[in-house]
Every structure is written in structure tokens, then in C-alpha cells.
Amino acid sequence: MDLYIYYRAAVAHARQVQSQVQQMQASLRARYHVAGELKRRPRTSQAAEAADTWMEVYPNVPDDFENILLQAFDEANYAMLIDGERHVEYFQDFTTCA
């Protein structure tokens, strides 16, 4: 199962979001061997008040990983940089029948 988490953050916070999430992901990689990715939707506006949509991707996570990630998120202390909620989605690989 793959875990996807998306949220919005003001453009003014982009560098700080990137730094804090990548530090958190490095720690998760070292402790749990889950290699997370961080993505950002291309901006449609360069206005300072614009917001970016960010996506954290965690492939092939163990069953209890959402709780581990929630604790890591709290420790990383970037909740104040996010506008609104973090949305959590799970996806699994699609396999066709032979």
C-alpha cells in the first residue's frame, strides 16, 4: 500500500516546508526504511499570497505507518506552515487478471 498526503501552504513558506519535510523524511528513511518523496504542484500564480499544493508520497508502507508518520509530523513542527488540513489517501497497485 502506498500513502499519499497532500496539503496547501503559502508560497512564502515554501523553503521552510521543503526543508522540514525533507528532514522528517530523512529520519523516517533511517529509522523505518521508508523512502518518502516530496512533490509540489506547479504554481499558477506568482503572487505572494498564493499557496502551493504539496504532496508527500510514501511507497509500500507497513500497516502502522500512518501512526508513525503522524508522530513524525508532530515532531517536525511544520503544522503552523500548512493552510487547512492534511489529506491522507492510500492507493494500492492495480494488477490485471491473466
Tab-separated table of N, CA, C and O in Angstrom:
chain	number	residue	atom	x	y	z
A	1	MET	N	0.850	-1.172	0.000
A	1	MET	CA	0.000	0.000	0.000
A	1	MET	C	0.898	1.239	0.000
A	1	MET	O	1.889	1.306	0.707
A	2	ASP	N	0.509	2.223	-0.789
A	2	ASP	CA	1.230	3.491	-0.855
A	2	ASP	C	0.408	4.568	-0.154
A	2	ASP	O	-0.817	4.594	-0.262
A	3	LEU	N	1.085	5.452	0.533
A	3	LEU	CA	0.443	6.512	1.293
A	3	LEU	C	0.750	7.852	0.633
A	3	LEU	O	1.908	8.150	0.330
A	4	TYR	N	-0.295	8.642	0.401
A	4	TYR	CA	-0.170	9.973	-0.194
A	4	TYR	C	-0.789	10.976	0.766
A	4	TYR	O	-1.897	10.779	1.249
A	5	ILE	N	-0.067	12.055	1.014
A	5	ILE	CA	-0.568	13.107	1.898
A	5	ILE	C	-0.407	14.433	1.162
A	5	ILE	O	0.680	14.763	0.700
A	6	TYR	N	-1.507	15.162	1.045
A	6	TYR	CA	-1.406	16.457	0.363
A	6	TYR	C	-2.009	17.555	1.232
A	6	TYR	O	-2.861	17.323	2.079
A	7	TYR	N	-1.493	18.751	1.010
A	7	TYR	CA	-1.900	19.922	1.782
A	7	TYR	C	-1.445	21.169	1.040
A	7	TYR	O	-0.690	21.099	0.084
A	8	ARG	N	-1.921	22.311	1.527
A	8	ARG	CA	-1.550	23.590	0.924
A	8	ARG	C	-0.753	24.399	1.936
A	8	ARG	O	-0.975	24.298	3.139
A	9	ALA	N	0.180	25.189	1.404
A	9	ALA	CA	0.972	26.091	2.238
A	9	ALA	C	1.286	27.333	1.424
A	9	ALA	O	1.483	27.256	0.208
A	10	ALA	N	1.323	28.452	2.099
A	10	ALA	CA	1.603	29.726	1.426
A	10	ALA	C	2.955	29.667	0.722
A	10	ALA	O	3.907	29.051	1.210
A	11	VAL	N	3.027	30.310	-0.429
A	11	VAL	CA	4.267	30.375	-1.198
A	11	VAL	C	5.403	30.913	-0.325
A	11	VAL	O	6.542	30.449	-0.410
A	12	ALA	N	5.096	31.845	0.540
A	12	ALA	CA	6.116	32.431	1.413
A	12	ALA	C	6.764	31.392	2.325
A	12	ALA	O	7.875	31.594	2.816
A	13	HIS	N	6.097	30.259	2.553
A	13	HIS	CA	6.622	29.209	3.434
A	13	HIS	C	7.282	28.061	2.671
A	13	HIS	O	7.689	27.074	3.283
A	14	ALA	N	7.414	28.178	1.358
A	14	ALA	CA	7.870	27.055	0.531
A	14	ALA	C	9.218	26.493	0.975
A	14	ALA	O	9.371	25.274	1.127
A	15	ARG	N	10.191	27.325	1.173
A	15	ARG	CA	11.524	26.823	1.567
A	15	ARG	C	11.490	26.131	2.918
A	15	ARG	O	12.122	25.103	3.121
A	16	GLN	N	10.743	26.685	3.845
A	16	GLN	CA	10.669	26.103	5.182
A	16	GLN	C	9.922	24.765	5.145
A	16	GLN	O	10.340	23.804	5.792
A	17	VAL	N	8.826	24.693	4.393
A	17	VAL	CA	8.103	23.424	4.252
A	17	VAL	C	9.033	22.379	3.653
A	17	VAL	O	9.159	21.262	4.174
A	18	GLN	N	9.688	22.721	2.560
A	18	GLN	CA	10.587	21.780	1.897
A	18	GLN	C	11.660	21.276	2.857
A	18	GLN	O	11.903	20.073	2.965
A	19	SER	N	12.297	22.157	3.556
A	19	SER	CA	13.375	21.792	4.470
A	19	SER	C	12.885	20.879	5.591
A	19	SER	O	13.482	19.835	5.867
A	20	GLN	N	11.794	21.259	6.239
A	20	GLN	CA	11.305	20.485	7.377
A	20	GLN	C	10.777	19.118	6.945
A	20	GLN	O	11.007	18.124	7.633
A	21	VAL	N	10.080	19.047	5.828
A	21	VAL	CA	9.570	17.757	5.364
A	21	VAL	C	10.725	16.852	4.949
A	21	VAL	O	10.746	15.665	5.287
A	22	GLN	N	11.703	17.392	4.250
A	22	GLN	CA	12.828	16.561	3.826
A	22	GLN	C	13.637	16.066	5.018
A	22	GLN	O	14.107	14.922	5.012
A	23	GLN	N	13.774	16.859	6.051
A	23	GLN	CA	14.444	16.394	7.270
A	23	GLN	C	13.646	15.265	7.920
A	23	GLN	O	14.211	14.266	8.368
A	24	MET	N	12.329	15.434	7.992
A	24	MET	CA	11.474	14.401	8.560
A	24	MET	C	11.592	13.116	7.748
A	24	MET	O	11.716	12.021	8.298
A	25	GLN	N	11.556	13.234	6.428
A	25	GLN	CA	11.637	12.057	5.572
A	25	GLN	C	12.987	11.362	5.696
A	25	GLN	O	13.054	10.132	5.657
A	26	ALA	N	14.054	12.109	5.876
A	26	ALA	CA	15.373	11.501	6.073
A	26	ALA	C	15.388	10.684	7.362
A	26	ALA	O	15.942	9.577	7.411
A	27	SER	N	14.772	11.204	8.396
A	27	SER	CA	14.685	10.487	9.661
A	27	SER	C	13.844	9.214	9.513
A	27	SER	O	14.219	8.147	10.017
A	28	LEU	N	12.723	9.319	8.818
A	28	LEU	CA	11.868	8.136	8.591
A	28	LEU	C	12.603	7.077	7.761
A	28	LEU	O	12.472	5.880	8.018
A	29	ARG	N	13.369	7.531	6.778
A	29	ARG	CA	14.144	6.611	5.946
A	29	ARG	C	15.163	5.856	6.805
A	29	ARG	O	15.304	4.642	6.703
A	30	ALA	N	15.844	6.573	7.682
A	30	ALA	CA	16.869	5.964	8.531
A	30	ALA	C	16.259	5.012	9.565
A	30	ALA	O	16.801	3.937	9.812
A	31	ARG	N	15.115	5.388	10.131
A	31	ARG	CA	14.521	4.598	11.210
A	31	ARG	C	13.627	3.468	10.717
A	31	ARG	O	13.573	2.412	11.336
A	32	TYR	N	12.903	3.681	9.610
A	32	TYR	CA	11.887	2.710	9.183
A	32	TYR	C	12.096	2.191	7.761
A	32	TYR	O	11.286	1.420	7.267
A	33	HIS	N	13.143	2.667	7.092
A	33	HIS	CA	13.470	2.229	5.731
A	33	HIS	C	12.336	2.491	4.741
A	33	HIS	O	12.110	1.709	3.821
A	34	VAL	N	11.638	3.600	4.940
A	34	VAL	CA	10.598	4.043	4.015
A	34	VAL	C	11.124	5.298	3.329
A	34	VAL	O	11.382	6.308	3.984
A	35	ALA	N	11.305	5.215	2.030
A	35	ALA	CA	11.867	6.331	1.257
A	35	ALA	C	10.737	7.219	0.754
A	35	ALA	O	10.107	6.925	-0.256
A	36	GLY	N	10.486	8.306	1.459
A	36	GLY	CA	9.439	9.234	1.060
A	36	GLY	C	9.906	10.179	-0.030
A	36	GLY	O	11.102	10.402	-0.230
A	37	GLU	N	8.942	10.717	-0.738
A	37	GLU	CA	9.204	11.727	-1.766
A	37	GLU	C	8.380	12.963	-1.426
A	37	GLU	O	7.336	12.864	-0.793
A	38	LEU	N	8.859	14.112	-1.873
A	38	LEU	CA	8.124	15.355	-1.692
A	38	LEU	C	7.921	15.986	-3.063
A	38	LEU	O	8.871	16.131	-3.826
A	39	LYS	N	6.683	16.342	-3.349
A	39	LYS	CA	6.348	16.954	-4.634
A	39	LYS	C	5.552	18.229	-4.380
A	39	LYS	O	4.920	18.382	-3.342
A	40	ARG	N	5.603	19.109	-5.373
A	40	ARG	CA	4.834	20.345	-5.295
A	40	ARG	C	4.185	20.583	-6.648
A	40	ARG	O	4.827	20.466	-7.693
A	41	ARG	N	2.903	20.904	-6.630
A	41	ARG	CA	2.187	21.212	-7.872
A	41	ARG	C	2.754	22.490	-8.462
A	41	ARG	O	3.040	23.440	-7.733
A	42	PRO	N	2.911	22.544	-9.784
A	42	PRO	CA	3.402	23.777	-10.416
A	42	PRO	C	2.494	24.956	-10.067
A	42	PRO	O	1.277	24.830	-10.022
A	43	ARG	N	3.113	26.090	-9.823
A	43	ARG	CA	2.363	27.291	-9.448
A	43	ARG	C	1.649	27.881	-10.647
A	43	ARG	O	2.194	27.950	-11.733
A	44	THR	N	0.441	28.355	-10.399
A	44	THR	CA	-0.305	29.049	-11.440
A	44	THR	C	-0.270	30.555	-11.216
A	44	THR	O	-0.689	31.311	-12.065
A	45	SER	N	0.247	30.969	-10.053
A	45	SER	CA	0.326	32.388	-9.732
A	45	SER	C	1.628	32.651	-8.996
A	45	SER	O	2.064	31.851	-8.181
A	46	GLN	N	2.240	33.764	-9.255
A	46	GLN	CA	3.456	34.150	-8.554
A	46	GLN	C	3.161	35.139	-7.425
A	46	GLN	O	4.076	35.642	-6.794
A	47	ALA	N	1.908	35.399	-7.176
A	47	ALA	CA	1.530	36.341	-6.126
A	47	ALA	C	1.986	35.817	-4.764
A	47	ALA	O	1.925	34.624	-4.491
A	48	ALA	N	2.431	36.709	-3.906
A	48	ALA	CA	2.948	36.321	-2.592
A	48	ALA	C	1.893	35.625	-1.742
A	48	ALA	O	2.209	34.790	-0.917
A	49	GLU	N	0.626	35.969	-1.954
A	49	GLU	CA	-0.438	35.355	-1.153
A	49	GLU	C	-0.900	34.009	-1.717
A	49	GLU	O	-1.740	33.339	-1.134
A	50	ALA	N	-0.342	33.617	-2.841
A	50	ALA	CA	-0.711	32.336	-3.445
A	50	ALA	C	-0.236	31.183	-2.557
A	50	ALA	O	0.652	31.331	-1.724
A	51	ALA	N	-0.845	30.020	-2.765
A	51	ALA	CA	-0.476	28.836	-1.989
A	51	ALA	C	-0.028	27.722	-2.927
A	51	ALA	O	-0.515	27.602	-4.050
A	52	ASP	N	0.909	26.926	-2.438
A	52	ASP	CA	1.358	25.729	-3.155
A	52	ASP	C	0.600	24.532	-2.627
A	52	ASP	O	0.239	24.476	-1.447
A	53	THR	N	0.384	23.560	-3.487
A	53	THR	CA	-0.116	22.265	-3.043
A	53	THR	C	1.071	21.324	-3.003
A	53	THR	O	1.795	21.180	-3.987
A	54	TRP	N	1.279	20.712	-1.845
A	54	TRP	CA	2.389	19.799	-1.603
A	54	TRP	C	1.867	18.374	-1.508
A	54	TRP	O	0.754	18.151	-1.042
A	55	MET	N	2.689	17.425	-1.913
A	55	MET	CA	2.331	16.008	-1.843
A	55	MET	C	3.517	15.244	-1.276
A	55	MET	O	4.628	15.311	-1.810
A	56	GLU	N	3.266	14.531	-0.190
A	56	GLU	CA	4.252	13.592	0.346
A	56	GLU	C	3.820	12.202	-0.117
A	56	GLU	O	2.650	11.844	-0.007
A	57	VAL	N	4.773	11.440	-0.622
A	57	VAL	CA	4.488	10.102	-1.135
A	57	VAL	C	5.367	9.113	-0.377
A	57	VAL	O	6.583	9.304	-0.290
A	58	TYR	N	4.725	8.064	0.141
A	58	TYR	CA	5.434	7.017	0.870
A	58	TYR	C	5.030	5.671	0.274
A	58	TYR	O	3.950	5.161	0.564
A	59	PRO	N	5.895	5.093	-0.564
A	59	PRO	CA	5.537	3.826	-1.213
A	59	PRO	C	5.728	2.625	-0.290
A	59	PRO	O	6.625	2.608	0.552
A	60	ASN	N	4.843	1.656	-0.464
A	60	ASN	CA	4.966	0.356	0.184
A	60	ASN	C	5.195	0.474	1.694
A	60	ASN	O	6.177	-0.025	2.225
A	61	VAL	N	4.262	1.132	2.373
A	61	VAL	CA	4.415	1.376	3.808
A	61	VAL	C	3.885	0.204	4.634
A	61	VAL	O	2.966	-0.504	4.213
A	62	PRO	N	4.446	0.008	5.832
A	62	PRO	CA	3.903	-1.013	6.729
A	62	PRO	C	2.528	-0.584	7.249
A	62	PRO	O	2.166	0.598	7.192
A	63	ASP	N	1.781	-1.520	7.789
A	63	ASP	CA	0.409	-1.259	8.233
A	63	ASP	C	0.285	-0.128	9.248
A	63	ASP	O	-0.671	0.617	9.221
A	64	ASP	N	1.229	0.013	10.143
A	64	ASP	CA	1.134	1.016	11.203
A	64	ASP	C	1.824	2.330	10.851
A	64	ASP	O	2.007	3.191	11.712
A	65	PHE	N	2.174	2.527	9.602
A	65	PHE	CA	2.989	3.682	9.233
A	65	PHE	C	2.267	5.013	9.406
A	65	PHE	O	2.903	6.021	9.730
A	66	GLU	N	0.968	5.057	9.246
A	66	GLU	CA	0.258	6.334	9.396
A	66	GLU	C	0.443	6.891	10.808
A	66	GLU	O	0.640	8.093	10.985
A	67	ASN	N	0.410	6.036	11.813
A	67	ASN	CA	0.642	6.494	13.195
A	67	ASN	C	2.079	6.967	13.386
A	67	ASN	O	2.326	7.964	14.062
A	68	ILE	N	3.027	6.248	12.801
A	68	ILE	CA	4.436	6.643	12.858
A	68	ILE	C	4.609	8.009	12.196
A	68	ILE	O	5.285	8.896	12.721
A	69	LEU	N	3.980	8.177	11.052
A	69	LEU	CA	4.095	9.432	10.312
A	69	LEU	C	3.441	10.588	11.066
A	69	LEU	O	3.972	11.699	11.081
A	70	LEU	N	2.328	10.331	11.702
A	70	LEU	CA	1.661	11.377	12.483
A	70	LEU	C	2.564	11.856	13.621
A	70	LEU	O	2.688	13.058	13.861
A	71	GLN	N	3.233	10.944	14.281
A	71	GLN	CA	4.162	11.313	15.341
A	71	GLN	C	5.338	12.109	14.762
A	71	GLN	O	5.753	13.121	15.323
A	72	ALA	N	5.869	11.661	13.628
A	72	ALA	CA	6.980	12.369	12.984
A	72	ALA	C	6.546	13.769	12.549
A	72	ALA	O	7.313	14.730	12.671
A	73	PHE	N	5.326	13.890	12.045
A	73	PHE	CA	4.777	15.192	11.649
A	73	PHE	C	4.720	16.131	12.846
A	73	PHE	O	5.125	17.297	12.763
A	74	ASP	N	4.236	15.623	13.973
A	74	ASP	CA	4.172	16.448	15.185
A	74	ASP	C	5.563	16.894	15.621
A	74	ASP	O	5.765	18.043	16.005
A	75	GLU	N	6.530	15.982	15.550
A	75	GLU	CA	7.904	16.297	15.950
A	75	GLU	C	8.574	17.270	14.979
A	75	GLU	O	9.394	18.085	15.390
A	76	ALA	N	8.232	17.186	13.689
A	76	ALA	CA	8.838	18.064	12.686
A	76	ALA	C	8.347	19.499	12.806
A	76	ALA	O	8.975	20.422	12.307
A	77	ASN	N	7.199	19.678	13.446
A	77	ASN	CA	6.696	21.006	13.788
A	77	ASN	C	6.505	21.917	12.580
A	77	ASN	O	6.920	23.065	12.585
A	78	TYR	N	5.874	21.386	11.520
A	78	TYR	CA	5.563	22.266	10.399
A	78	TYR	C	4.062	22.451	10.199
A	78	TYR	O	3.621	23.026	9.213
A	79	ALA	N	3.266	22.041	11.176
A	79	ALA	CA	1.812	22.220	11.096
A	79	ALA	C	1.435	23.691	10.945
A	79	ALA	O	0.478	24.021	10.237
A	80	MET	N	2.202	24.582	11.577
A	80	MET	CA	1.866	26.005	11.520
A	80	MET	C	2.111	26.600	10.140
A	80	MET	O	1.650	27.690	9.845
A	81	LEU	N	2.802	25.862	9.270
A	81	LEU	CA	3.077	26.342	7.915
A	81	LEU	C	1.993	25.937	6.923
A	81	LEU	O	1.972	26.423	5.798
A	82	ILE	N	1.112	25.053	7.341
A	82	ILE	CA	0.105	24.478	6.443
A	82	ILE	C	-1.208	25.237	6.574
A	82	ILE	O	-1.644	25.558	7.681
A	83	ASP	N	-1.820	25.504	5.421
A	83	ASP	CA	-3.146	26.126	5.390
A	83	ASP	C	-4.199	25.027	5.342
A	83	ASP	O	-4.297	24.314	4.350
A	84	GLY	N	-4.961	24.880	6.404
A	84	GLY	CA	-6.018	23.872	6.415
A	84	GLY	C	-5.518	22.501	6.842
A	84	GLY	O	-4.535	22.370	7.566
A	85	GLU	N	-6.205	21.485	6.361
A	85	GLU	CA	-5.969	20.097	6.763
A	85	GLU	C	-4.939	19.401	5.891
A	85	GLU	O	-4.747	19.768	4.730
A	86	ARG	N	-4.337	18.374	6.440
A	86	ARG	CA	-3.537	17.424	5.652
A	86	ARG	C	-4.498	16.311	5.250
A	86	ARG	O	-5.235	15.791	6.081
A	87	HIS	N	-4.495	15.958	3.998
A	87	HIS	CA	-5.389	14.921	3.477
A	87	HIS	C	-4.568	13.653	3.241
A	87	HIS	O	-3.552	13.688	2.557
A	88	VAL	N	-5.029	12.546	3.806
A	88	VAL	CA	-4.314	11.276	3.726
A	88	VAL	C	-5.092	10.325	2.825
A	88	VAL	O	-6.299	10.140	3.002
A	89	GLU	N	-4.397	9.738	1.869
A	89	GLU	CA	-5.010	8.794	0.919
A	89	GLU	C	-4.108	7.572	0.790
A	89	GLU	O	-2.886	7.695	0.807
A	90	TYR	N	-4.723	6.415	0.642
A	90	TYR	CA	-3.986	5.179	0.376
A	90	TYR	C	-4.338	4.685	-1.023
A	90	TYR	O	-5.498	4.751	-1.436
A	91	PHE	N	-3.339	4.177	-1.719
A	91	PHE	CA	-3.542	3.561	-3.032
A	91	PHE	C	-2.750	2.263	-3.055
A	91	PHE	O	-1.692	2.145	-2.435
A	92	GLN	N	-3.288	1.316	-3.786
A	92	GLN	CA	-2.557	0.057	-3.978
A	92	GLN	C	-2.324	-0.170	-5.459
A	92	GLN	O	-3.012	0.424	-6.298
A	93	ASP	N	-1.335	-0.988	-5.769
A	93	ASP	CA	-1.032	-1.290	-7.159
A	93	ASP	C	-2.217	-2.012	-7.798
A	93	ASP	O	-2.901	-2.802	-7.147
A	94	PHE	N	-2.441	-1.718	-9.022
A	94	PHE	CA	-3.500	-2.362	-9.789
A	94	PHE	C	-2.873	-3.484	-10.606
A	94	PHE	O	-1.924	-3.262	-11.344
A	95	THR	N	-3.392	-4.659	-10.427
A	95	THR	CA	-2.904	-5.792	-11.211
A	95	THR	C	-4.063	-6.367	-12.021
A	95	THR	O	-5.190	-6.446	-11.538
A	96	THR	N	-3.777	-6.715	-13.234
A	96	THR	CA	-4.822	-7.295	-14.083
A	96	THR	C	-4.786	-8.806	-13.979
A	96	THR	O	-3.763	-9.406	-13.685
A	97	CYS	N	-5.915	-9.408	-14.202
A	97	CYS	CA	-6.001	-10.873	-14.191
A	97	CYS	C	-5.434	-11.398	-15.516
A	97	CYS	O	-5.617	-10.803	-16.568
A	98	ALA	N	-4.777	-12.509	-15.434
A	98	ALA	CA	-4.175	-13.100	-16.656
A	98	ALA	C	-5.213	-13.779	-17.496
A	98	ALA	O	-6.243	-14.177	-17.129
